[in-house]
Amino acid sequence: MSRSGTETTSVTTEETRLVYQRCRWCGTPSFRRLLCPICSSSDLRPEHSTGEGVVVRSAVVHRYTRLARNESLVRFPEGFMFRCRVVGVEPHLVWVGARVRYAADAAVDQASGEVVVELCDPALRLDRH
């Protein structure tokens, strides 16, 4: 099956955006779910996130690799939270309350399936110790 040039462009643009689901019954937002966490409906519609969020919890982990990495729980303004990996800064320098944005160029780590985010304000990266 071949695709026209416009379809390829729209698919590429859509793949670089953070997509979450919203329940059509109760309106609850969720991320990577088969059922609504509130009403258990399977009628979920895809929506696009702004991609910016706030770190709620941050941890440095050493699982499955020799190198340390950051895993943070990020709250997105649409109302859902998800575990993400913060890149572009040393793992121990990510703090609770830091604003992060979806890193479209490294959108999802293919090996682990993690969502990858980066700090919004690069100037603060060096100031936090």
mmCIF file of C-alpha atoms in Angstrom:
data_model
loop_
_atom_site.group_PDB
_atom_site.id
_atom_site.type_symbol
_atom_site.label_atom_id
_atom_site.label_comp_id
_atom_site.label_asym_id
_atom_site.label_seq_id
_atom_site.Cartn_x
_atom_site.Cartn_y
_atom_site.Cartn_z
ATOM 1 C CA MET A 1 0.000 0.000 0.000
ATOM 2 C CA SER A 2 1.498 3.339 -0.988
ATOM 3 C CA ARG A 3 1.004 6.642 0.735
ATOM 4 C CA SER A 4 0.782 10.056 -0.804
ATOM 5 C CA GLY A 5 3.270 12.745 0.196
ATOM 6 C CA THR A 6 0.720 14.569 2.365
ATOM 7 C CA GLU A 7 -0.087 11.446 4.371
ATOM 8 C CA THR A 8 3.600 10.804 5.075
ATOM 9 C CA THR A 9 4.052 14.390 6.272
ATOM 10 C CA SER A 10 1.045 14.245 8.623
ATOM 11 C CA VAL A 11 2.136 10.890 10.046
ATOM 12 C CA THR A 12 5.657 12.213 10.661
ATOM 13 C CA THR A 13 4.318 15.345 12.373
ATOM 14 C CA GLU A 14 1.902 13.300 14.493
ATOM 15 C CA GLU A 15 4.601 10.841 15.561
ATOM 16 C CA THR A 16 6.723 13.664 17.021
ATOM 17 C CA ARG A 17 3.919 14.914 19.295
ATOM 18 C CA LEU A 18 2.954 13.510 22.666
ATOM 19 C CA VAL A 19 -0.429 11.794 22.319
ATOM 20 C CA TYR A 20 -2.560 10.813 25.316
ATOM 21 C CA GLN A 21 -6.110 9.475 25.665
ATOM 22 C CA ARG A 22 -9.240 11.060 27.088
ATOM 23 C CA CYS A 23 -12.215 8.950 28.109
ATOM 24 C CA ARG A 24 -15.318 9.760 26.066
ATOM 25 C CA TRP A 25 -17.562 8.807 29.016
ATOM 26 C CA CYS A 26 -16.097 10.624 32.018
ATOM 27 C CA GLY A 27 -13.441 12.884 30.421
ATOM 28 C CA THR A 28 -10.516 11.497 32.455
ATOM 29 C CA PRO A 29 -7.119 11.917 30.758
ATOM 30 C CA SER A 30 -4.660 9.009 30.784
ATOM 31 C CA PHE A 31 -1.485 7.919 29.059
ATOM 32 C CA ARG A 32 -0.813 4.506 27.547
ATOM 33 C CA ARG A 33 -3.907 2.827 28.971
ATOM 34 C CA LEU A 34 -6.332 0.339 27.487
ATOM 35 C CA LEU A 35 -9.114 1.279 29.905
ATOM 36 C CA CYS A 36 -10.060 4.489 31.679
ATOM 37 C CA PRO A 37 -8.589 4.410 35.217
ATOM 38 C CA ILE A 38 -11.797 5.911 36.649
ATOM 39 C CA CYS A 39 -14.774 4.297 34.879
ATOM 40 C CA SER A 40 -13.050 1.370 33.077
ATOM 41 C CA SER A 41 -14.443 2.410 29.705
ATOM 42 C CA SER A 42 -12.482 1.331 26.647
ATOM 43 C CA ASP A 43 -13.834 4.276 24.638
ATOM 44 C CA LEU A 44 -10.719 6.475 24.687
ATOM 45 C CA ARG A 45 -10.055 9.177 22.104
ATOM 46 C CA PRO A 46 -6.507 10.363 21.287
ATOM 47 C CA GLU A 47 -5.571 13.985 21.992
ATOM 48 C CA HIS A 48 -2.336 15.941 21.636
ATOM 49 C CA SER A 49 -0.530 17.269 24.707
ATOM 50 C CA THR A 50 1.283 20.583 24.879
ATOM 51 C CA GLY A 51 4.282 18.464 25.871
ATOM 52 C CA GLU A 52 5.275 20.632 28.831
ATOM 53 C CA GLY A 53 5.021 19.452 32.409
ATOM 54 C CA VAL A 54 6.382 19.728 35.942
ATOM 55 C CA VAL A 55 8.547 17.185 37.772
ATOM 56 C CA VAL A 56 6.639 15.786 40.762
ATOM 57 C CA ARG A 57 9.185 13.174 41.830
ATOM 58 C CA SER A 58 12.768 12.596 40.704
ATOM 59 C CA ALA A 59 15.107 9.640 41.221
ATOM 60 C CA VAL A 60 18.520 8.550 39.982
ATOM 61 C CA VAL A 61 18.480 4.896 38.951
ATOM 62 C CA HIS A 62 21.145 2.415 37.916
ATOM 63 C CA ARG A 63 18.899 -0.431 36.723
ATOM 64 C CA TYR A 64 19.923 -2.485 33.688
ATOM 65 C CA THR A 65 22.930 -0.299 32.911
ATOM 66 C CA ARG A 66 26.244 0.790 34.375
ATOM 67 C CA LEU A 67 25.396 4.438 33.815
ATOM 68 C CA ALA A 68 23.093 6.418 36.088
ATOM 69 C CA ARG A 69 19.987 7.973 34.573
ATOM 70 C CA ASN A 70 17.098 10.080 35.818
ATOM 71 C CA GLU A 71 13.544 8.803 36.077
ATOM 72 C CA SER A 72 10.986 11.415 37.010
ATOM 73 C CA LEU A 73 7.258 11.417 37.514
ATOM 74 C CA VAL A 74 5.970 14.323 35.419
ATOM 75 C CA ARG A 75 2.551 15.975 35.733
ATOM 76 C CA PHE A 76 1.235 17.328 32.432
ATOM 77 C CA PRO A 77 -1.275 20.236 32.334
ATOM 78 C CA GLU A 78 -3.880 18.039 30.647
ATOM 79 C CA GLY A 79 -4.255 16.168 33.947
ATOM 80 C CA PHE A 80 -2.221 12.979 33.606
ATOM 81 C CA MET A 81 1.109 11.940 35.127
ATOM 82 C CA PHE A 82 3.692 9.634 33.618
ATOM 83 C CA ARG A 83 7.176 8.325 34.373
ATOM 84 C CA CYS A 84 9.688 9.948 32.018
ATOM 85 C CA ARG A 85 13.438 10.021 31.541
ATOM 86 C CA VAL A 86 15.028 13.484 31.745
ATOM 87 C CA VAL A 87 17.937 14.029 29.353
ATOM 88 C CA GLY A 88 20.363 16.884 28.723
ATOM 89 C CA VAL A 89 21.407 17.307 32.350
ATOM 90 C CA GLU A 90 23.199 15.198 34.945
ATOM 91 C CA PRO A 91 20.681 12.811 36.576
ATOM 92 C CA HIS A 92 21.211 14.183 40.098
ATOM 93 C CA LEU A 93 20.540 17.790 38.995
ATOM 94 C CA VAL A 94 16.829 17.283 38.205
ATOM 95 C CA TRP A 95 14.718 18.758 40.990
ATOM 96 C CA VAL A 96 11.065 18.566 42.000
ATOM 97 C CA GLY A 97 9.247 21.527 40.472
ATOM 98 C CA ALA A 98 11.477 21.722 37.399
ATOM 99 C CA ARG A 99 9.611 22.513 34.195
ATOM 100 C CA VAL A 100 10.250 20.004 31.430
ATOM 101 C CA ARG A 101 9.161 19.590 27.816
ATOM 102 C CA TYR A 102 8.719 16.629 25.551
ATOM 103 C CA ALA A 103 11.949 16.019 23.628
ATOM 104 C CA ALA A 104 10.572 15.420 20.129
ATOM 105 C CA ASP A 105 13.983 14.526 18.682
ATOM 106 C CA ALA A 106 14.409 11.722 21.250
ATOM 107 C CA ALA A 107 10.663 11.254 21.699
ATOM 108 C CA VAL A 108 10.578 7.648 22.878
ATOM 109 C CA ASP A 109 13.608 5.549 23.638
ATOM 110 C CA GLN A 110 13.053 2.634 21.260
ATOM 111 C CA ALA A 111 14.811 0.072 23.461
ATOM 112 C CA SER A 112 12.928 0.803 26.692
ATOM 113 C CA GLY A 113 9.780 2.563 25.455
ATOM 114 C CA GLU A 114 10.360 5.439 27.905
ATOM 115 C CA VAL A 115 9.078 8.932 27.190
ATOM 116 C CA VAL A 116 12.016 11.345 27.068
ATOM 117 C CA VAL A 117 11.794 14.957 28.293
ATOM 118 C CA GLU A 118 14.292 17.797 28.736
ATOM 119 C CA LEU A 119 14.482 20.825 31.011
ATOM 120 C CA CYS A 120 12.649 23.888 29.655
ATOM 121 C CA ASP A 121 15.144 26.445 30.978
ATOM 122 C CA PRO A 122 18.678 25.440 29.977
ATOM 123 C CA ALA A 123 20.138 28.337 32.010
ATOM 124 C CA LEU A 124 18.961 26.672 35.230
ATOM 125 C CA ARG A 125 20.756 23.444 34.339
ATOM 126 C CA LEU A 126 24.095 24.810 35.521
ATOM 127 C CA ASP A 127 22.746 26.823 38.472
ATOM 128 C CA ARG A 128 21.227 23.870 40.378
ATOM 129 C CA HIS A 129 23.654 21.989 42.649
#
